[in-house]
Amino acid sequence: MIFCTRIILFALSSLMLSHYVPYLFWILTDAHTNQPYILYSNVKEQFVFFRHGEDALHLVDEEGNEYSRGEFRTITPMFSYRQLYYDGILPEALNGVKLDIKKIEAERTSVRLKPKDIYSPSINLYIVFDNGTGSLRLDMPEDFLRLNDKVEFINARTNSLETEKSQLFQNAFDKAGIRFPIKGVFSNPSTLKPYDEGSFIVDAENRVFHLRQVKQKPEIKLLKDAGKYSKIWDEIAPEYILVAEQGNKELRCAIIDTQHRFWLVVGEDFRPVKVPFKNFDPTKMEVRLNGSLLHVQVTAQSDDSLESVAFDRDYNVKRTYTESWPTTATMWQGKVSDSIFPWTTNFRNNNTLYTGFYASLGNPFVLVINVLLALVSMLISIKQGLWDSGRKVMSALILFSGIFGFIAYWFIPIQRPPHA
Amino acid sequence: MNYFKAIFYKEWVKLRIPVGILLLANLAFALYLCIKLRYVGNFNEGEKIWSGWIFKAYLFYKPYTLLPLVSAMIIGFLQYNVEIQNKRIKLVFHLPVGEEKAILQHQIVGLILLCAITLPCYLLIAIYSSFYLPKEFIVSLFYTALPWFFAAINGYIFTELFLLEGNKLYKVFIALLGFSFIRNLLYTEFYNTYLHLLWPIGIITVALFFTPLLASYRFRKGLSQ
């Protein structure tokens, strides 16, 4: 038992050191990367970038041509329209479209989806706004929807089941053919939005339903039947649906399906538009959707790459762009880190709120160092006369735990006096 | 003779007053949080409280993160500091029940007392909040607060390890190890964040429960100098 307790302390120490030693290393070596910010230029008909150089910010296009701030504004009128208007140089028209400041404002959309929004804890209680209250602003409803094995509305003021309303909605669910268990309910619970889009419900058969409450009555629509896109809807099995109401009411929702394809759902008839990303990974990439009077740009960006797609307003692809850049892992700091640390443990991850053991492995070269450290620990222990069964096992474990185990090794209390 | 009962009685006599004070302090704090919830409930509609919890993770019981840990460390300190003084713990080693069993039984008593202090508070928070919040809240409370309870158990174990160990270098190491491990059990930006780690933390906690045997063994063998 005493032997086991030493191994337990050794293992826990190695685990903790695998978090704190690399953390200290990265703080001391001060490694960081600068990520570009991408925009679509309707003037140049290509993508343009804010790029951080070593000395300053560079405003460049795809070919690397550099622009002054003023020039950059003129080639990105949909991004810089306020300044151009203020300076009196906003063009009258562009690509045959009249540029009216009010219209530009009205058609401007901005949506952001981070991995953390998707992969984080949630409670299965949902808000269903009532769209027929006559109030100009959205009021938070008193009740919350629970969809475990049936429809239940729980009144938050009395903390009790609203039997009548639950039955009314249950009947509507049955009539619409929604199959339980429900795989997901997605809505935007904010009251600070221009209007309420309602909720999107994914049922047991991966069908997407649109639920709205109008004057306390449910309105449920199967999206597959809402327009002429039933074949496309058949191939979409949603994993996550983003609902983010925008002023122009064009974007109904955005869907990440189980194959990690990204879809925009637009227009009155819920038209699904596939965004042709090549390597989209929702667990790592943040998605930004920026719409304007002339185009819609969807960008997926991670720590080491970005993909951007520009659509015209009919959602025909105008241009795509892909770029990757070296991360801290490919810099000298990363190479040193991979060569001396057999693994690195993080308990938190920027892409989720869940705490976990997020480990990244070093390169195979680290095994050579591990062997050397194991031998050193063994030789010193023999010399000290402390080569007992505990230290034998710990030396063997240094083959895996490397420098972390080697540090911990000397701090694990000994079991018998030296040379005993 | 039931040695566990005897050890329990010995520890109870030693700790009953501090345990009583800690229980009252914990209960008072839990009650304060419940009263605060009542106050918030009186001035806000239910839907605001619910949406604040569901979407913004306003956890009214979050201030109760550290008190179980502090209580556990106080119990550990009061339980073992006395034993270390004048090496009184050596008497425990000579009990017929055996050194290892005796130490483990002392720890079990400590954990029972820790449960007696903290569980009524969790129960009070759960019962009181069930008047205002749905059953999902109680489940979420369990998953959110369980790591704090594990932190308290580990705080108790590391306090014991720290006190039983005599070597200053090892003492520093144990303190740093305990701090770094327990610190990682107390991040609570949101609810249910430790959901995927509860089993590993539980297993590590059970494993650590036996580590004071090493310190007591070293104490008996005179290695703790």
XYZ file of C-alpha atoms in Angstrom:
645
model
C 0.000 0.000 0.000
C 2.816 2.440 0.919
C 4.415 1.686 -2.430
C 1.121 2.464 -4.210
C 0.705 5.793 -2.425
C 4.066 6.941 -3.762
C 3.061 6.003 -7.291
C -0.261 7.856 -6.868
C 1.571 11.010 -5.741
C 4.058 10.583 -8.588
C 1.277 10.243 -11.183
C -0.652 13.258 -9.890
C 2.518 15.354 -9.706
C 3.407 14.445 -13.295
C -0.088 15.403 -14.398
C 0.061 18.769 -12.652
C 3.577 19.461 -13.912
C 2.450 18.650 -17.461
C 0.120 21.609 -17.131
C 2.204 24.158 -15.253
C 5.698 23.608 -16.725
C 4.576 24.078 -20.377
C 2.416 27.006 -19.234
C 5.487 28.654 -17.719
C 7.523 27.827 -20.825
C 5.032 29.531 -23.152
C 4.752 32.573 -20.888
C 8.532 32.962 -20.766
C 9.123 32.432 -24.478
C 6.358 34.860 -25.418
C 5.231 33.179 -28.633
C 2.242 34.493 -30.491
C 0.877 34.709 -33.998
C -1.018 37.480 -35.719
C -4.076 36.434 -37.618
C -5.289 38.272 -40.707
C -8.746 39.810 -40.893
C -10.410 39.216 -44.238
C -12.944 41.348 -46.092
C -14.475 41.144 -49.539
C -13.916 44.091 -51.837
C -16.768 44.757 -54.245
C -14.538 47.174 -56.132
C -11.587 44.820 -56.682
C -13.888 41.755 -56.793
C -11.443 39.903 -54.566
C -10.597 39.492 -50.910
C -8.563 42.079 -49.053
C -6.874 41.849 -45.677
C -5.762 43.564 -42.534
C -2.407 41.919 -41.851
C -0.261 42.580 -38.793
C 3.375 42.909 -39.773
C 6.269 43.121 -37.357
C 6.177 46.912 -37.485
C 2.690 47.947 -38.497
C -0.685 46.989 -39.852
C -0.685 46.291 -43.583
C -3.763 46.671 -45.768
C -3.323 44.364 -48.725
C -5.219 42.461 -51.385
C -4.859 38.847 -52.510
C -1.925 39.727 -54.764
C -0.083 41.452 -51.968
C -0.625 45.005 -53.274
C -0.512 47.356 -50.331
C -2.985 50.201 -49.800
C -3.058 53.303 -47.674
C -5.974 53.630 -45.228
C -7.817 55.981 -47.561
C -7.329 53.713 -50.580
C -8.404 50.726 -48.547
C -11.643 52.463 -47.598
C -12.451 53.188 -51.225
C -12.033 49.542 -52.242
C -14.167 48.324 -49.322
C -17.171 50.647 -49.539
C -19.518 48.182 -47.860
C -17.202 48.033 -44.837
C -16.173 51.704 -44.716
C -19.365 53.332 -45.982
C -19.794 55.588 -42.938
C -16.369 57.182 -43.338
C -16.790 57.449 -47.122
C -20.174 59.085 -46.648
C -18.737 61.439 -44.029
C -15.901 62.367 -46.414
C -18.417 62.826 -49.247
C -16.785 60.200 -51.447
C -19.294 57.354 -51.197
C -19.893 56.323 -54.839
C -23.349 56.972 -56.295
C -23.590 53.391 -57.490
C -21.520 50.244 -57.591
C -21.955 47.193 -59.816
C -25.192 48.725 -61.054
C -26.636 49.116 -57.569
C -27.427 52.574 -56.206
C -25.580 53.148 -52.945
C -27.988 54.768 -50.541
C -26.651 55.105 -47.007
C -29.977 54.086 -45.411
C -30.254 51.057 -47.619
C -26.653 50.069 -46.914
C -27.364 50.337 -43.173
C -30.559 48.300 -43.497
C -28.896 45.504 -45.446
C -25.890 45.218 -43.183
C -25.743 41.948 -41.262
C -23.208 40.618 -38.829
C -23.305 37.216 -37.175
C -20.637 35.394 -35.242
C -20.566 31.781 -34.069
C -17.786 30.483 -31.853
C -17.096 26.807 -31.078
C -17.724 27.705 -27.430
C -21.317 28.602 -28.352
C -21.849 25.088 -29.657
C -19.802 22.875 -27.377
C -20.765 24.080 -23.927
C -23.211 23.021 -21.210
C -26.835 23.947 -21.673
C -30.129 23.402 -19.904
C -32.969 21.827 -21.843
C -35.464 24.595 -21.151
C -36.308 26.965 -23.967
C -37.919 30.332 -24.479
C -40.767 30.546 -26.988
C -41.582 34.224 -27.547
C -45.132 35.206 -28.299
C -45.252 37.139 -31.574
C -48.787 38.382 -31.237
C -48.725 40.449 -28.065
C -49.032 43.740 -29.932
C -46.038 45.080 -28.043
C -43.309 46.756 -30.077
C -40.586 45.233 -27.957
C -40.213 41.577 -27.227
C -41.332 40.535 -23.777
C -39.751 37.617 -22.002
C -42.488 34.977 -21.676
C -43.441 33.707 -18.231
C -43.081 30.099 -19.265
C -40.294 27.871 -20.513
C -40.619 24.949 -22.900
C -39.375 21.527 -21.804
C -39.214 18.747 -24.393
C -38.123 15.545 -22.703
C -40.638 12.938 -23.793
C -43.577 15.306 -24.228
C -44.351 18.993 -24.525
C -44.378 20.826 -21.213
C -44.570 24.511 -20.457
C -43.335 25.411 -16.987
C -44.381 28.734 -15.563
C -41.316 30.410 -14.083
C -43.342 32.588 -11.742
C -45.177 29.718 -10.090
C -42.664 26.962 -10.949
C -45.560 24.778 -12.045
C -46.723 23.011 -15.183
C -49.091 24.894 -17.492
C -51.348 21.974 -18.334
C -53.619 23.670 -20.835
C -50.887 25.304 -22.874
C -48.767 22.166 -22.776
C -51.684 20.160 -24.178
C -52.342 22.768 -26.875
C -48.747 22.595 -28.055
C -48.635 18.808 -27.663
C -51.563 18.538 -30.054
C -49.792 20.840 -32.513
C -46.603 18.782 -32.248
C -48.579 15.585 -32.867
C -50.376 17.151 -35.814
C -47.089 18.315 -37.347
C -45.706 14.795 -36.913
C -42.776 15.732 -34.685
C -41.151 12.572 -33.383
C -39.686 12.337 -29.907
C -37.017 12.235 -28.556
C -36.180 15.710 -29.764
C -32.532 16.044 -30.830
C -32.300 19.788 -30.396
C -34.188 23.021 -29.941
C -32.480 26.164 -31.170
C -33.521 29.766 -30.775
C -32.153 33.140 -29.839
C -33.292 33.798 -26.266
C -32.430 37.499 -26.340
C -35.110 40.179 -26.121
C -32.680 42.668 -27.667
C -33.270 41.653 -31.256
C -35.194 43.287 -34.075
C -37.867 40.573 -34.241
C -38.359 36.963 -33.201
C -37.546 34.260 -35.704
C -38.990 31.521 -33.483
C -37.398 28.193 -32.683
C -36.025 25.421 -34.851
C -36.678 21.902 -33.630
C -34.773 18.848 -34.828
C -36.841 15.729 -34.214
C -35.822 12.074 -33.834
C -35.777 11.667 -37.622
C -33.470 14.684 -38.137
C -36.295 16.710 -39.655
C -36.219 20.422 -38.961
C -39.414 22.132 -37.822
C -39.972 25.824 -37.374
C -41.992 26.704 -34.276
C -43.505 30.111 -33.610
C -45.988 31.204 -31.038
C -48.541 33.707 -32.272
C -51.114 34.975 -29.782
C -50.525 31.995 -27.483
C -51.111 29.585 -30.394
C -48.440 27.357 -31.917
C -47.481 27.575 -35.579
C -45.345 24.670 -36.706
C -43.863 24.222 -40.133
C -41.766 21.368 -41.490
C -38.997 23.161 -43.375
C -38.773 20.429 -45.948
C -42.318 21.302 -47.000
C -41.890 25.065 -46.681
C -40.471 25.629 -50.166
C -39.154 23.804 -53.191
C -36.027 22.509 -51.523
C -37.224 19.248 -49.999
C -34.454 17.205 -51.659
C -31.770 19.408 -50.147
C -33.453 19.317 -46.734
C -33.401 15.508 -46.921
C -29.600 15.515 -46.859
C -29.299 17.881 -43.887
C -29.051 16.280 -40.447
C -28.447 19.271 -38.171
C -26.008 19.124 -35.317
C -26.367 22.779 -34.399
C -28.594 25.598 -35.604
C -27.700 29.233 -35.115
C -30.579 31.657 -34.872
C -29.486 35.305 -35.072
C -32.178 37.683 -36.224
C -30.876 40.465 -38.462
C -32.606 43.666 -39.510
C -33.146 42.652 -43.140
C -34.876 39.381 -42.095
C -33.118 37.463 -44.871
C -31.142 34.964 -42.839
C -33.516 32.539 -41.118
C -30.825 30.422 -39.506
C -27.458 28.787 -40.116
C -26.958 25.061 -39.764
C -23.946 22.907 -39.022
C -24.867 19.378 -39.977
C -23.519 16.112 -38.626
C -21.054 15.945 -41.551
C -19.768 19.368 -40.468
C -21.062 21.168 -43.525
C -22.184 24.743 -43.060
C -25.546 25.867 -44.440
C -27.290 29.204 -44.556
C -31.064 29.121 -44.584
C -32.423 32.214 -46.301
C -35.610 33.778 -47.503
C -39.323 33.242 -47.054
C -39.147 29.691 -48.378
C -36.292 28.566 -46.102
C -33.824 28.002 -48.944
C -30.784 26.075 -47.734
C -27.512 27.348 -49.213
C -24.411 25.249 -48.708
C -21.278 27.265 -47.945
C -18.524 25.507 -49.888
C -15.920 25.311 -47.137
C -13.267 22.683 -47.838
C -11.976 21.994 -44.342
C -14.564 23.348 -41.973
C -14.159 22.165 -38.395
C -16.795 23.627 -36.034
C -14.882 22.374 -32.992
C -12.031 24.781 -33.771
C -13.268 27.394 -36.215
C -15.166 30.553 -35.542
C -17.662 31.520 -38.236
C -18.323 35.139 -39.188
C -21.104 36.120 -41.521
C -21.010 39.656 -42.872
C -23.737 40.689 -45.245
C -24.070 43.919 -47.159
C -26.155 45.483 -49.884
C -23.943 43.878 -52.525
C -22.636 40.643 -51.098
C -22.636 38.130 -48.261
C -19.305 36.924 -46.920
C -18.958 33.842 -44.738
C -15.606 33.197 -43.093
C -14.463 30.276 -40.968
C -11.272 30.970 -39.085
C -9.197 28.969 -36.635
C -5.829 29.584 -34.980
C -3.993 28.359 -38.072
C -6.230 28.838 -41.104
C -9.177 30.594 -42.651
C -11.633 29.950 -45.411
C -13.831 32.639 -46.808
C -16.640 32.540 -49.336
C -18.220 35.581 -50.949
C -21.741 35.241 -52.349
C -23.757 37.699 -54.358
C -27.151 38.575 -52.957
C -28.746 35.626 -54.788
C -26.287 33.374 -52.983
C -24.233 32.469 -56.035
C -20.613 31.969 -55.102
C -18.509 34.905 -56.332
C -15.149 33.981 -54.885
C -13.536 31.664 -52.367
C -10.290 31.984 -50.493
C -8.252 29.674 -48.279
C -5.145 30.485 -46.280
C -3.150 28.861 -43.530
C -0.261 30.237 -41.521
C 2.336 28.909 -39.097
C 1.161 28.562 -35.539
C 3.217 28.777 -32.379
C 3.586 24.992 -32.709
C 5.693 25.438 -35.858
C 7.891 28.198 -34.379
C 11.121 27.384 -32.559
C 9.238 27.580 -29.264
C 6.821 24.901 -30.458
C 9.635 22.685 -31.700
C 11.505 22.973 -28.397
C 8.289 22.376 -26.475
C 7.451 19.269 -28.521
C 10.977 17.947 -28.051
C 11.186 18.297 -24.300
C 7.600 17.791 -23.156
C 6.165 14.326 -23.826
C 2.713 15.855 -23.634
C 1.009 18.991 -22.438
C -2.175 18.960 -20.416
C -4.683 21.759 -20.368
C -7.731 21.667 -18.178
C -9.514 24.342 -20.115
C -9.934 24.904 -23.801
C -10.815 28.092 -25.653
C -13.317 26.206 -27.783
C -15.544 24.898 -25.015
C -16.654 25.744 -21.497
C -16.266 22.123 -20.432
C -13.274 21.446 -18.225
C -11.366 18.349 -19.310
C -7.978 16.791 -19.892
C -7.005 18.432 -23.175
C -3.680 16.844 -23.983
C -1.359 17.389 -26.922
C 1.517 14.999 -27.568
C 5.153 15.919 -28.194
C 7.210 14.534 -31.065
C 8.865 11.068 -31.033
C 12.280 12.620 -30.287
C 11.080 13.246 -26.762
C 11.309 9.495 -26.125
C 15.110 9.719 -26.357
C 15.106 12.400 -23.671
C 12.701 10.310 -21.603
C 15.057 7.326 -21.744
C 18.012 9.499 -20.732
C 16.063 11.011 -17.828
C 14.951 7.548 -16.689
C 18.583 6.363 -16.749
C 19.797 9.429 -14.854
C 17.120 8.961 -12.191
C 18.089 5.303 -11.890
C 21.836 5.944 -11.580
C 21.410 8.703 -9.003
C 19.008 6.552 -6.959
C 21.457 3.639 -6.992
C 24.266 5.980 -5.929
C 22.092 7.371 -3.128
C 21.167 3.861 -2.008
C 17.489 4.615 -2.647
C 16.881 2.165 -5.474
C 13.756 0.606 -3.954
C 10.695 -0.830 -5.698
C 8.931 2.573 -5.675
C 11.800 4.304 -7.440
C 12.154 1.411 -9.893
C 8.541 1.846 -10.988
C 8.852 5.638 -11.060
C 11.999 5.414 -13.199
C 10.077 3.181 -15.579
C 7.217 5.690 -15.621
C 9.652 8.489 -16.547
C 9.893 6.725 -19.920
C 6.352 8.046 -20.513
C 6.143 11.081 -18.265
C 9.571 12.418 -19.264
C 10.650 15.672 -17.712
C 7.472 15.946 -15.628
C 8.072 12.579 -14.009
C 11.768 13.387 -13.634
C 10.969 16.557 -11.656
C 8.327 14.813 -9.558
C 10.692 11.879 -8.885
C 12.861 13.833 -6.441
C 9.966 15.185 -4.439
C 8.120 11.950 -3.720
C 8.853 11.101 -0.077
C 11.207 8.178 0.319
C 10.109 4.947 1.958
C 13.302 3.882 3.680
C 16.528 5.596 4.731
C 19.385 5.724 2.198
C 21.579 2.576 2.099
C 19.177 0.812 4.464
C -14.218 -4.048 20.677
C -15.335 -1.821 17.884
C -12.279 0.291 17.269
C -13.954 2.502 14.741
C -16.571 3.527 17.295
C -13.807 4.232 19.763
C -11.829 6.310 17.282
C -14.983 8.100 16.244
C -15.743 8.915 19.878
C -12.163 10.106 20.476
C -12.256 12.364 17.431
C -15.772 13.531 18.227
C -14.720 14.633 21.698
C -11.773 16.433 20.148
C -13.647 18.100 17.313
C -17.269 18.507 18.370
C -17.014 22.204 19.258
C -15.145 23.296 16.090
C -17.368 21.045 13.981
C -20.438 22.613 15.600
C -19.102 26.096 14.877
C -18.242 25.153 11.272
C -21.681 23.598 10.792
C -23.331 26.764 12.057
C -21.092 28.941 9.887
C -21.803 26.841 6.784
C -25.529 26.722 7.490
C -25.622 30.455 8.141
C -23.884 31.120 4.837
C -26.183 28.750 2.939
C -29.170 30.378 4.618
C -27.842 33.804 3.647
C -27.641 32.648 0.008
C -31.217 31.339 0.207
C -32.423 34.621 1.683
C -30.606 36.421 -1.120
C -32.422 34.221 -3.647
C -35.704 35.079 -1.927
C -34.826 38.756 -2.075
C -33.980 38.524 -5.788
C -37.180 36.512 -6.308
C -39.251 39.188 -4.629
C -37.953 41.932 -6.883
C -37.655 40.052 -10.176
C -40.058 37.989 -12.201
C -39.416 34.240 -12.255
C -38.555 34.275 -15.954
C -35.716 36.715 -15.331
C -34.251 34.481 -12.649
C -34.620 31.403 -14.840
C -33.134 33.011 -17.950
C -30.312 34.531 -15.898
C -29.452 31.050 -14.725
C -29.977 29.189 -18.039
C -28.383 31.642 -20.452
C -25.987 33.694 -18.349
C -25.117 31.143 -15.653
C -25.900 33.408 -12.721
C -25.451 30.849 -9.961
C -26.713 32.192 -6.659
C -24.915 29.403 -4.790
C -21.520 30.133 -6.403
C -20.209 31.994 -3.311
C -20.441 28.622 -1.542
C -17.452 27.358 -3.577
C -14.694 27.857 -1.040
C -16.373 27.409 2.341
C -16.506 23.571 2.181
C -12.798 23.553 1.266
C -11.877 25.904 4.092
C -14.006 23.875 6.539
C -12.314 20.654 5.420
C -8.864 22.154 5.896
C -9.791 23.402 9.360
C -11.067 19.937 10.332
C -7.890 18.386 8.956
C -5.735 20.854 10.833
C -7.554 20.449 14.151
C -7.666 16.687 13.810
C -3.992 16.080 13.049
C -2.111 19.054 14.456
C -2.885 17.867 17.980
C -1.719 14.371 17.100
C 1.580 15.637 15.706
C 2.384 17.694 18.798
C 4.553 15.633 21.120
C 4.242 12.830 18.579
C 0.968 11.760 20.175
C -0.027 9.978 16.980
C 2.452 7.231 17.854
C -0.183 5.983 20.317
C -2.541 5.473 17.387
C 0.074 3.359 15.616
C 0.108 0.970 18.534
C -3.613 0.295 18.516
C -4.395 -3.400 17.969
C -6.376 -2.482 14.844
C -3.114 -1.787 13.014
C -1.425 1.400 11.858
C -2.944 1.614 8.381
C -6.485 0.843 9.503
C -6.220 3.274 12.380
C -5.110 6.104 10.088
C -7.804 5.315 7.520
C -10.441 5.187 10.257
C -9.311 8.616 11.454
C -9.749 9.874 7.911
C -13.193 8.305 7.591
C -14.209 10.099 10.779
C -12.881 13.346 9.300
C -14.859 12.803 6.112
C -18.038 11.940 8.026
C -17.687 15.201 9.930
C -17.030 17.069 6.679
C -20.195 15.551 5.191
C -22.101 16.466 8.353
C -21.019 20.075 7.869
C -21.486 20.527 4.127
C -24.238 18.160 2.990
C -27.005 19.857 5.039
C -25.989 23.124 3.362
C -26.175 21.650 -0.148
C -29.509 20.108 0.844
C -30.786 23.428 2.164
C -29.764 25.195 -1.058
C -31.366 22.460 -3.179
C -34.642 22.381 -1.229
C -34.971 26.138 -1.004
C -34.157 26.726 -4.661
C -36.731 24.103 -5.693
C -39.423 26.611 -4.657
C -38.162 29.026 -7.298
C -36.406 26.931 -9.907
C -37.223 23.760 -11.876
C -35.906 20.252 -11.334
C -33.196 20.856 -13.970
C -31.668 23.322 -11.531
C -31.231 20.677 -8.839
C -29.489 18.332 -11.303
C -27.277 21.202 -12.456
C -26.532 22.160 -8.829
C -25.347 18.603 -8.177
C -23.044 18.521 -11.215
C -21.722 22.030 -10.572
C -21.100 21.690 -6.841
C -19.737 18.125 -6.834
C -16.212 19.239 -7.885
C -16.232 21.712 -4.981
C -17.029 18.853 -2.641
C -14.207 16.822 -4.173
C -11.982 19.872 -3.652
C -12.992 19.881 0.025
C -12.134 16.191 0.439
C -8.784 16.743 -1.237
C -8.184 19.816 0.901
C -8.678 17.640 3.974
C -6.340 14.931 2.647
C -3.586 17.353 1.656
C -3.828 19.132 5.024
C -3.345 15.793 6.742
C -0.458 14.876 4.441
C 1.149 18.254 5.046
C 0.910 17.930 8.828
C 2.052 14.310 9.061
C 5.060 14.929 6.842
C 8.019 16.252 8.786
C 10.505 16.948 6.006
C 10.302 20.622 5.025
C 11.114 20.039 1.352
C 8.391 17.416 1.055
C 6.004 19.683 2.963
C 6.498 22.425 0.365
C 6.020 19.907 -2.427
C 2.798 18.558 -0.875
C 1.456 22.082 -0.393
C 2.202 22.993 -4.030
C 0.750 19.754 -5.334
C -2.399 20.161 -3.248
C -2.804 23.797 -4.272
C -2.334 23.108 -7.975
C -4.705 20.131 -7.992
C -7.443 21.730 -5.900
C -7.220 24.989 -7.827
C -8.180 23.072 -10.945
C -11.371 21.838 -9.289
C -12.712 25.295 -8.586
C -13.142 26.929 -11.989
C -16.825 27.717 -12.273
C -17.462 30.158 -15.080
C -20.602 28.262 -16.020
C -22.731 25.402 -14.726
C -21.956 21.714 -15.386
C -18.481 22.540 -16.674
C -16.912 19.513 -14.929
C -19.480 17.092 -16.328
C -16.877 15.147 -18.342
C -14.339 15.117 -15.513
C -16.422 13.961 -12.553
C -15.407 10.317 -12.813
C -11.666 11.008 -13.238
C -11.737 13.488 -10.341
C -13.638 10.961 -8.215
C -11.099 8.228 -8.991
C -8.144 10.532 -8.226
C -9.813 11.564 -4.957
C -10.319 7.936 -3.915
C -6.686 7.178 -4.786
C -5.433 10.195 -2.834
C -7.427 9.082 0.193
C -4.743 6.453 0.824
C -1.720 8.728 0.445
C -1.564 9.807 4.136
C -0.548 6.192 4.843
C 2.835 7.078 3.350
C 3.212 10.070 5.657
C 2.179 8.066 8.731
C 4.543 5.249 7.756
C 7.402 7.727 7.392
C 6.434 9.298 10.709
C 6.596 5.940 12.463
C 9.878 4.987 10.803
C 11.427 8.312 11.748
C 11.944 9.311 8.110
C 10.022 12.560 8.525
C 12.964 14.533 9.788
